Short mmCIF file of C-alpha atoms in Angstrom, two decimals:
data_model
loop_
_atom_site.label_atom_id
_atom_site.label_comp_id
_atom_site.label_asym_id
_atom_site.label_seq_id
_atom_site.Cartn_x
_atom_site.Cartn_y
_atom_site.Cartn_z
CA UNK V 520 115.89 119.26 71.24
CA UNK V 521 113.70 119.66 73.96
CA UNK V 522 110.23 121.30 73.23
CA UNK V 523 108.84 123.86 75.71
CA UNK V 524 105.36 122.46 74.98
CA UNK V 525 104.67 118.82 76.87
CA UNK V 526 104.18 115.88 74.46
CA UNK V 527 101.58 113.50 75.87
CA UNK V 528 102.45 110.34 77.02
CA UNK V 529 99.84 107.43 76.77
CA UNK V 530 99.58 104.14 77.25
CA UNK V 531 98.37 101.36 74.88
CA UNK V 532 97.86 98.42 76.80
CA UNK V 533 101.48 97.24 76.56
CA UNK V 534 103.45 100.29 77.43
CA UNK V 535 103.57 103.97 77.12
CA UNK V 536 105.63 105.82 74.59
CA UNK V 537 106.76 108.87 73.31
CA UNK V 538 108.01 109.80 70.19
CA UNK V 539 111.06 107.17 69.22
CA UNK V 540 111.51 106.16 72.55
CA UNK V 541 109.40 104.02 74.87
CA UNK V 542 108.93 102.95 78.18
CA UNK V 543 107.75 100.36 79.33
CA UNK V 544 104.69 100.17 81.74
CA UNK V 545 104.98 98.62 84.62
CA UNK V 546 101.31 96.82 84.88
CA UNK V 547 101.04 94.03 82.44
CA UNK V 548 99.08 91.66 82.35
CA UNK V 549 100.60 88.05 82.77
CA UNK V 550 99.74 84.42 83.72
CA UNK V 551 101.48 83.00 87.07
CA UNK V 552 103.54 80.03 86.18
CA UNK V 553 104.73 77.64 88.97
CA UNK V 554 108.65 78.70 88.94
CA UNK V 555 111.26 76.92 91.51
CA UNK V 556 112.83 79.95 92.99
CA UNK V 557 116.15 80.25 94.72
CA UNK V 558 115.35 82.82 97.61
CA UNK V 559 117.77 84.79 99.17
CA UNK V 560 121.03 86.12 97.63
CA UNK V 561 123.01 83.40 97.70
CA UNK V 562 124.63 82.46 94.51
CA UNK V 563 123.01 79.86 92.49
CA UNK V 564 124.90 76.52 92.16
CA UNK V 565 126.82 76.06 89.08
CA UNK V 566 125.86 72.84 87.93
CA UNK V 567 127.64 72.44 84.48
CA UNK V 568 130.66 70.74 84.40
CA UNK V 569 132.13 73.19 81.35
CA UNK V 570 132.84 77.03 81.55
CA UNK V 571 130.24 79.46 81.63
CA UNK V 572 130.97 82.49 79.30
CA UNK V 573 132.04 85.28 81.15
CA UNK V 574 130.71 88.78 79.77
CA UNK V 575 133.35 91.56 79.10
CA UNK V 576 133.16 95.05 79.79
CA UNK V 577 134.69 97.41 77.46
CA UNK V 578 134.28 100.98 78.16
CA UNK V 579 134.79 102.25 75.03
CA UNK V 580 132.32 99.83 73.33
CA UNK V 581 130.12 100.81 76.53
CA UNK V 582 130.12 104.44 75.03
CA UNK V 583 129.87 103.62 71.32
CA UNK V 584 126.67 101.48 72.08
CA UNK V 585 125.04 104.47 74.20
CA UNK V 586 125.79 106.71 71.33
CA UNK V 587 123.98 104.29 68.79
CA UNK V 588 120.97 104.13 70.98
CA UNK V 589 120.84 108.00 71.58
CA UNK V 590 121.23 108.03 67.50
CA UNK V 591 118.05 105.55 67.30
CA UNK V 592 116.15 107.53 69.78
CA UNK V 593 116.43 111.12 68.18
CA UNK V 594 115.91 109.64 64.48
CA UNK V 595 113.44 111.63 62.85
CA UNK V 596 111.79 108.44 60.81
CA UNK V 597 108.72 107.10 62.10
CA UNK V 598 108.92 104.03 64.51
CA UNK V 599 108.70 101.02 62.50
CA UNK V 600 110.97 102.64 59.43
CA UNK V 601 113.63 103.50 62.75
CA UNK V 602 113.81 100.36 63.60
CA UNK V 603 114.43 98.83 59.63
CA UNK V 604 117.13 101.61 59.48
CA UNK V 605 118.89 100.84 62.80
CA UNK V 606 118.66 96.90 63.00
CA UNK V 607 121.58 96.31 60.48
CA UNK V 608 123.60 99.06 62.70
CA UNK V 609 123.03 96.93 66.06
CA UNK V 610 123.35 93.77 64.40
CA UNK V 611 126.56 94.81 62.91
CA UNK V 612 127.81 96.49 66.26
CA UNK V 613 127.12 93.10 68.27
CA UNK V 614 128.86 91.29 65.57
CA UNK V 615 132.01 93.84 65.95
CA UNK V 616 131.76 93.41 69.71
CA UNK V 617 131.19 89.84 70.86
CA UNK V 618 131.48 88.83 74.40
CA UNK V 619 131.40 92.11 75.90
CA UNK V 620 128.29 94.11 77.78
CA UNK V 621 128.38 96.59 74.93
CA UNK V 622 127.26 93.31 72.61
CA UNK V 623 124.38 92.55 75.33
CA UNK V 624 123.09 95.67 74.88
CA UNK V 625 122.74 95.98 71.37
CA UNK V 626 121.15 92.61 71.70
CA UNK V 627 118.73 93.84 74.11
CA UNK V 628 118.38 96.63 71.96
CA UNK V 629 117.17 94.16 68.99
CA UNK V 630 115.33 92.18 71.16
CA UNK V 631 113.23 95.16 72.24
CA UNK V 632 112.55 96.47 69.01
CA UNK V 633 110.66 93.26 67.74
CA UNK V 634 107.83 95.40 68.87
CA UNK V 635 107.98 96.29 65.26
CA UNK V 636 107.00 93.22 64.13
CA UNK V 637 104.22 92.59 66.34
CA UNK V 638 101.72 93.41 62.96
CA UNK V 639 103.65 90.79 60.96
CA UNK V 640 103.14 88.03 63.90
CA UNK V 641 106.58 87.35 63.98
CA UNK V 642 107.07 89.56 67.27
CA UNK V 643 107.90 87.09 70.34
CA UNK V 644 109.10 84.27 68.06
CA UNK V 645 111.93 86.55 66.92
CA UNK V 646 112.56 87.93 70.12
CA UNK V 647 112.81 84.44 71.99
CA UNK V 648 115.50 83.72 69.18
CA UNK V 649 117.76 86.54 69.95
CA UNK V 650 116.94 86.06 73.52
CA UNK V 651 118.32 81.97 73.36
CA UNK V 652 121.13 83.10 71.89
CA UNK V 653 121.91 86.04 74.43
CA UNK V 654 121.19 83.60 77.30
CA UNK V 655 123.39 81.04 75.88
CA UNK V 656 126.47 83.08 75.65
CA UNK V 657 126.02 85.70 78.13
CA UNK V 658 124.30 84.13 80.77
CA UNK V 659 125.94 86.02 83.73
CA UNK V 660 125.63 89.38 82.05
CA UNK V 661 124.42 92.05 84.61
CA UNK V 662 122.16 93.90 82.10
CA UNK V 663 119.61 90.82 81.68
CA UNK V 664 117.09 92.85 84.03
CA UNK V 665 116.43 94.59 80.87
CA UNK V 666 114.54 91.40 79.63
CA UNK V 667 111.96 92.02 82.18
CA UNK V 668 111.74 95.87 81.12
CA UNK V 669 110.88 94.30 77.50
CA UNK V 670 108.89 91.50 78.60
CA UNK V 671 105.83 92.95 76.41
CA UNK V 672 107.82 91.16 72.86
CA UNK V 673 107.33 87.62 74.73
CA UNK V 674 104.13 85.43 75.11
CA UNK V 675 103.24 84.88 78.50
CA UNK V 676 104.37 81.38 78.51
CA UNK V 677 107.70 82.80 77.43
CA UNK V 678 107.98 85.36 80.10
CA UNK V 679 107.35 82.61 82.90
CA UNK V 680 109.93 80.43 81.32
CA UNK V 681 112.12 83.31 80.89
CA UNK V 682 111.99 84.75 84.44
CA UNK V 683 112.08 81.33 85.94
CA UNK V 684 116.01 80.72 84.07
CA UNK V 685 117.03 84.37 85.38
CA UNK V 686 116.14 83.63 88.69
CA UNK V 687 118.07 80.08 88.40
CA UNK V 688 120.85 81.17 86.41
CA UNK V 689 121.84 84.54 87.00
CA UNK V 690 124.49 85.69 90.03
CA UNK V 691 123.25 89.12 90.29
CA UNK V 692 120.51 90.19 92.80
CA UNK V 693 119.12 92.88 90.75
CA UNK V 694 118.33 90.50 87.60
CA UNK V 695 117.11 87.86 89.91
CA UNK V 696 114.89 90.89 91.55
CA UNK V 697 113.62 92.05 88.30
CA UNK V 698 112.82 88.55 87.43
CA UNK V 699 110.67 88.03 90.44
CA UNK V 700 108.77 91.71 90.03
CA UNK V 701 107.92 89.92 86.26
CA UNK V 702 106.56 86.93 87.89
CA UNK V 703 104.78 89.12 90.79
CA UNK V 704 102.97 90.56 88.88
CA UNK V 705 102.02 87.62 86.39
CA UNK V 706 99.42 86.33 88.95
CA UNK V 707 96.92 87.40 91.58
CA UNK V 708 99.00 89.72 93.87
CA UNK V 709 97.46 88.43 97.24
CA UNK V 710 96.23 84.83 98.04
CA UNK V 711 92.83 84.55 99.99
CA UNK V 712 94.44 85.09 103.37
CA UNK V 713 95.46 88.42 101.86
CA UNK V 714 99.21 87.02 101.84
CA UNK V 715 101.28 88.78 98.77
CA UNK V 716 102.58 86.07 96.35
CA UNK V 717 105.56 84.23 96.88
CA UNK V 718 107.07 86.99 94.41
CA UNK V 719 106.59 89.99 96.35
CA UNK V 720 107.24 88.55 99.46
CA UNK V 721 110.90 87.79 97.99
CA UNK V 722 110.61 91.42 96.64
CA UNK V 723 109.62 93.08 100.33
CA UNK V 724 112.02 90.36 102.39
CA UNK V 725 115.78 89.82 100.64
CA UNK V 726 115.43 92.17 97.38
CA UNK V 727 113.92 95.20 99.35
CA UNK V 728 116.54 97.22 99.22
CA UNK V 729 117.56 96.51 95.82
CA UNK V 730 117.34 99.44 93.34
CA UNK V 731 114.62 99.64 90.73
CA UNK V 732 115.49 102.28 88.68
CA UNK V 733 115.96 105.37 91.37
CA UNK V 734 113.45 103.52 93.64
CA UNK V 735 113.80 99.93 95.46
CA UNK V 736 111.76 96.64 94.38
CA UNK V 737 110.54 97.28 98.28
CA UNK V 738 108.79 100.31 97.49
CA UNK V 739 107.87 99.46 94.25
CA UNK V 740 106.09 96.13 95.36
CA UNK V 741 104.71 97.98 98.09
CA UNK V 742 102.85 100.28 95.44
CA UNK V 743 101.68 97.51 93.86
CA UNK V 744 100.13 95.61 96.84
CA UNK V 745 98.65 98.88 98.25
CA UNK V 746 96.64 100.46 95.29
CA UNK V 747 94.53 103.28 96.43
CA UNK V 748 90.98 101.81 95.70
CA UNK V 749 88.60 103.85 93.14
CA UNK V 750 86.83 105.57 95.90
CA UNK V 751 89.77 107.25 97.80
CA UNK V 752 90.47 108.86 94.16
CA UNK V 753 87.21 109.69 93.31
CA UNK V 754 86.05 113.64 93.33
CA UNK V 755 84.66 114.32 96.45
CA UNK V 756 87.16 112.26 98.49
CA UNK V 757 89.97 113.18 100.67
CA UNK V 758 93.04 112.84 98.65
CA UNK V 759 95.27 110.36 99.91
CA UNK V 760 98.52 111.27 101.81
CA UNK V 761 101.78 111.12 99.19
CA UNK V 762 105.20 111.10 100.94
CA UNK V 763 108.07 111.45 99.13
CA UNK V 764 110.96 113.17 98.38
CA UNK V 765 111.64 116.53 95.87
CA UNK V 766 114.27 116.86 93.36
CA UNK V 767 117.07 117.95 96.31
CA UNK V 768 116.09 114.72 97.69
CA UNK V 769 114.44 116.30 100.89
CA UNK V 770 111.21 114.91 102.06
CA UNK V 771 108.27 116.21 101.22
CA UNK V 772 104.32 115.64 102.03
CA UNK V 773 101.17 116.45 100.01
CA UNK V 774 99.49 117.27 103.30
CA UNK V 775 102.16 120.16 103.76
CA UNK V 776 100.04 122.14 101.19
CA UNK V 777 96.83 121.84 103.27
CA UNK V 778 95.10 125.32 103.19
CA UNK V 779 95.83 125.52 99.89
CA UNK V 780 93.97 124.51 96.33
CA UNK V 781 96.33 122.00 94.80
CA UNK V 782 97.00 121.29 91.35
CA UNK V 783 98.41 118.05 91.73
CA UNK V 784 100.46 117.43 88.31
CA UNK V 785 101.68 114.33 87.53
CA UNK V 786 104.40 114.95 84.41
CA UNK V 787 107.53 114.40 82.80
CA UNK V 788 109.77 116.37 80.51
CA UNK V 789 109.14 114.60 77.53
CA UNK K 948 101.71 122.84 79.23
CA UNK K 949 104.03 124.74 81.03
CA UNK K 950 103.38 128.23 79.87
CA UNK K 951 100.06 127.33 81.05
CA UNK K 952 101.29 126.46 84.77
CA UNK K 953 103.62 129.71 84.93
CA UNK K 954 100.47 131.50 83.94
CA UNK K 955 98.44 129.99 86.95
CA UNK K 956 101.65 130.59 88.93
CA UNK K 957 101.54 133.97 88.24
CA UNK K 958 98.00 134.40 88.43
CA UNK K 959 97.77 133.33 91.61
CA UNK K 960 100.90 134.50 93.08
CA UNK K 961 99.42 136.01 96.43
CA UNK K 962 96.15 133.40 96.71
CA UNK K 963 96.56 129.90 98.48
CA UNK K 964 97.09 127.80 95.46
CA UNK K 965 99.98 125.95 94.78
CA UNK K 966 100.99 123.35 92.15
CA UNK K 967 102.39 120.06 93.41
CA UNK K 968 104.11 118.28 90.82
CA UNK K 969 104.88 113.89 90.82
CA UNK K 970 107.46 113.78 88.20
CA UNK K 971 108.34 110.65 86.19
CA UNK K 972 111.89 112.16 84.50
CA UNK K 973 113.97 109.00 84.54
CA UNK K 974 116.88 110.61 86.89
CA UNK K 975 116.92 113.42 89.51
CA UNK K 976 119.41 115.25 87.19
CA UNK K 977 116.32 114.99 84.32
CA UNK K 978 113.95 116.77 87.21
CA UNK K 979 116.72 119.50 87.89
CA UNK K 980 117.28 120.05 83.97
CA UNK K 981 113.93 120.24 83.18
CA UNK K 982 113.03 122.86 86.49
CA UNK K 983 116.13 125.18 85.32
CA UNK K 984 115.26 125.13 81.81
CA UNK K 985 112.09 125.76 81.36
CA UNK K 986 112.02 128.08 84.95
CA UNK K 987 109.77 125.83 86.63
CA UNK K 988 109.15 127.51 90.34
CA UNK K 989 106.78 124.46 91.95
CA UNK K 990 107.88 121.45 93.99
CA UNK K 991 107.64 117.71 92.79
CA UNK K 992 107.99 114.52 94.28
CA UNK K 993 110.42 112.70 91.98
CA UNK K 994 108.55 109.17 91.37
CA UNK K 995 111.30 106.59 91.22
CA UNK K 996 112.84 107.75 88.22
CA UNK K 997 110.27 106.47 85.29
CA UNK K 998 106.71 105.85 84.45
CA UNK K 999 105.48 103.06 86.58
CA UNK K 1000 107.02 104.64 90.04
CA UNK K 1001 105.45 103.80 93.09
CA UNK K 1002 103.31 107.06 93.48
CA UNK K 1003 101.81 106.38 90.09
CA UNK K 1004 101.14 102.97 90.54
CA UNK K 1005 99.24 103.80 93.93
CA UNK K 1006 97.22 106.37 92.36
CA UNK K 1007 96.58 104.08 88.94
CA UNK K 1008 98.33 107.15 86.92
CA UNK K 1009 98.81 105.69 83.28
CA UNK K 1010 98.87 109.05 81.05
CA UNK K 1011 100.71 111.37 81.49
CA UNK K 1012 99.99 114.74 81.88
CA UNK K 1013 97.20 113.61 84.45
CA UNK K 1014 96.23 116.34 86.66
CA UNK K 1015 94.19 116.48 90.34
CA UNK K 1016 92.61 119.70 91.69
CA UNK K 1017 92.16 119.89 95.78
CA UNK K 1018 90.75 122.08 97.61
CA UNK K 1019 92.03 123.70 100.56
CA UNK K 1020 90.53 120.81 102.47
CA UNK K 1021 92.44 118.40 100.73
CA UNK K 1022 89.03 117.21 98.95
CA UNK K 1023 89.32 116.05 95.04
CA UNK K 1024 87.29 118.54 93.32
CA UNK K 1025 88.57 117.52 89.74
CA UNK K 1026 89.96 114.79 88.24
CA UNK K 1027 91.35 114.92 84.33
CA UNK K 1028 93.44 116.87 81.72
CA UNK K 1029 91.31 120.10 80.83
CA UNK K 1030 89.03 123.03 81.59
CA UNK K 1031 91.47 123.22 85.02
CA UNK K 1032 90.67 126.94 84.62
CA UNK K 1033 87.16 127.51 86.01
CA UNK K 1034 87.77 125.00 88.68
CA UNK K 1035 90.79 126.12 90.35
CA UNK K 1036 89.26 130.04 90.22
CA UNK K 1037 86.43 128.36 91.88
CA UNK K 1038 88.44 126.64 94.69
CA UNK K 1039 90.77 129.33 95.28
CA UNK K 1040 87.45 131.78 96.12
CA UNK K 1041 86.44 129.12 98.31
CA UNK K 1042 89.70 129.03 99.96
CA UNK K 1043 89.82 132.68 100.41
CA UNK K 1044 86.39 132.91 101.72
CA UNK K 1045 87.12 129.90 104.04
CA UNK K 1046 90.48 132.04 105.12
CA UNK K 1047 88.40 134.94 105.44
CA UNK K 1048 85.74 133.21 107.55
CA UNK K 1049 88.52 131.74 110.07
CA UNK K 1050 90.09 135.32 110.54
CA UNK K 1051 86.44 136.73 111.11
CA UNK K 1052 85.78 134.09 113.85
CA UNK K 1053 89.20 134.46 115.32
CA UNK K 1054 88.62 138.39 115.25
CA UNK K 1055 85.26 137.66 117.30
CA UNK K 1056 86.45 134.96 119.72
CA UNK K 1057 89.19 137.49 120.56
CA UNK K 1058 87.07 140.76 121.51
#
């Protein structure tokens, strides 16, 4: 049930969270590792002689896994207790639906939730074991972009290798774009000449129109490359313009409100 | 916080004051549902469908809610999460004074 009193959403350095769900924060400190990339939307050359496994879509299983995720999110248990209670259910689901995108989603939930093992020091090891199994059996899954969303469970070195392999092996533009995004943020955004790093260039170029949530990779890359400097957001500064769209998709601008006092409210219905 | 915002909208219904949201919900459907369910009358930018959207990133917002108060010239006068009421009252008075001043000047020029 939604409460009419808003919950505070907070950012703990790795991710933002509220109650039993968590949302990846976009800004994660990563280390840039050189990775051979295949730019453009061309499919990667398949070098393996054996046939790669294909992940099936099963609508009924998709419905069931969504229900299970919702159930876990709405649980009244604490984070760690909820993870422990639901882990066997997701494992069973994955076993019962092998070879489907629904299984992939269950495995991705298990990977994401290894976050709750971090206090025990086994998070990244557990996450990587699950991920290796996932990538071996479902290299062409269309949901592997979620590995970038859930990147906080991996070490820096694991991330670099993982995103590199997604770039190389995934046939999907949205998975490759996500991998570029993870890699783009892992190093300096721009070089000495002010040029965006190669991954941001990919996001501004061939992947600019690929959907990122309800926006595009081009738009999100642009915002990372052009953050407002602190002095532009300080008390006494003229607020930077915001141009965007409203709840109906209609264009709106902050400067439309010039002449009135504005309470600019960053909010969400959490 | 919605009741507080609604009370501000009511209090300043006839004054130069507006709430402008930057919404980080997951979807337009979620934003529209929130507006309907909570009876929200003010406009919001839809920020890409999640935290870490383009506007929040450009503005360096990592906690929600985050509030800026801008005066009638668009100058940032306050940034934070509490004690908004005093700042708003002060700035609305300033905006009204500026408007009255501009009208008086226009009337003077017309004579």
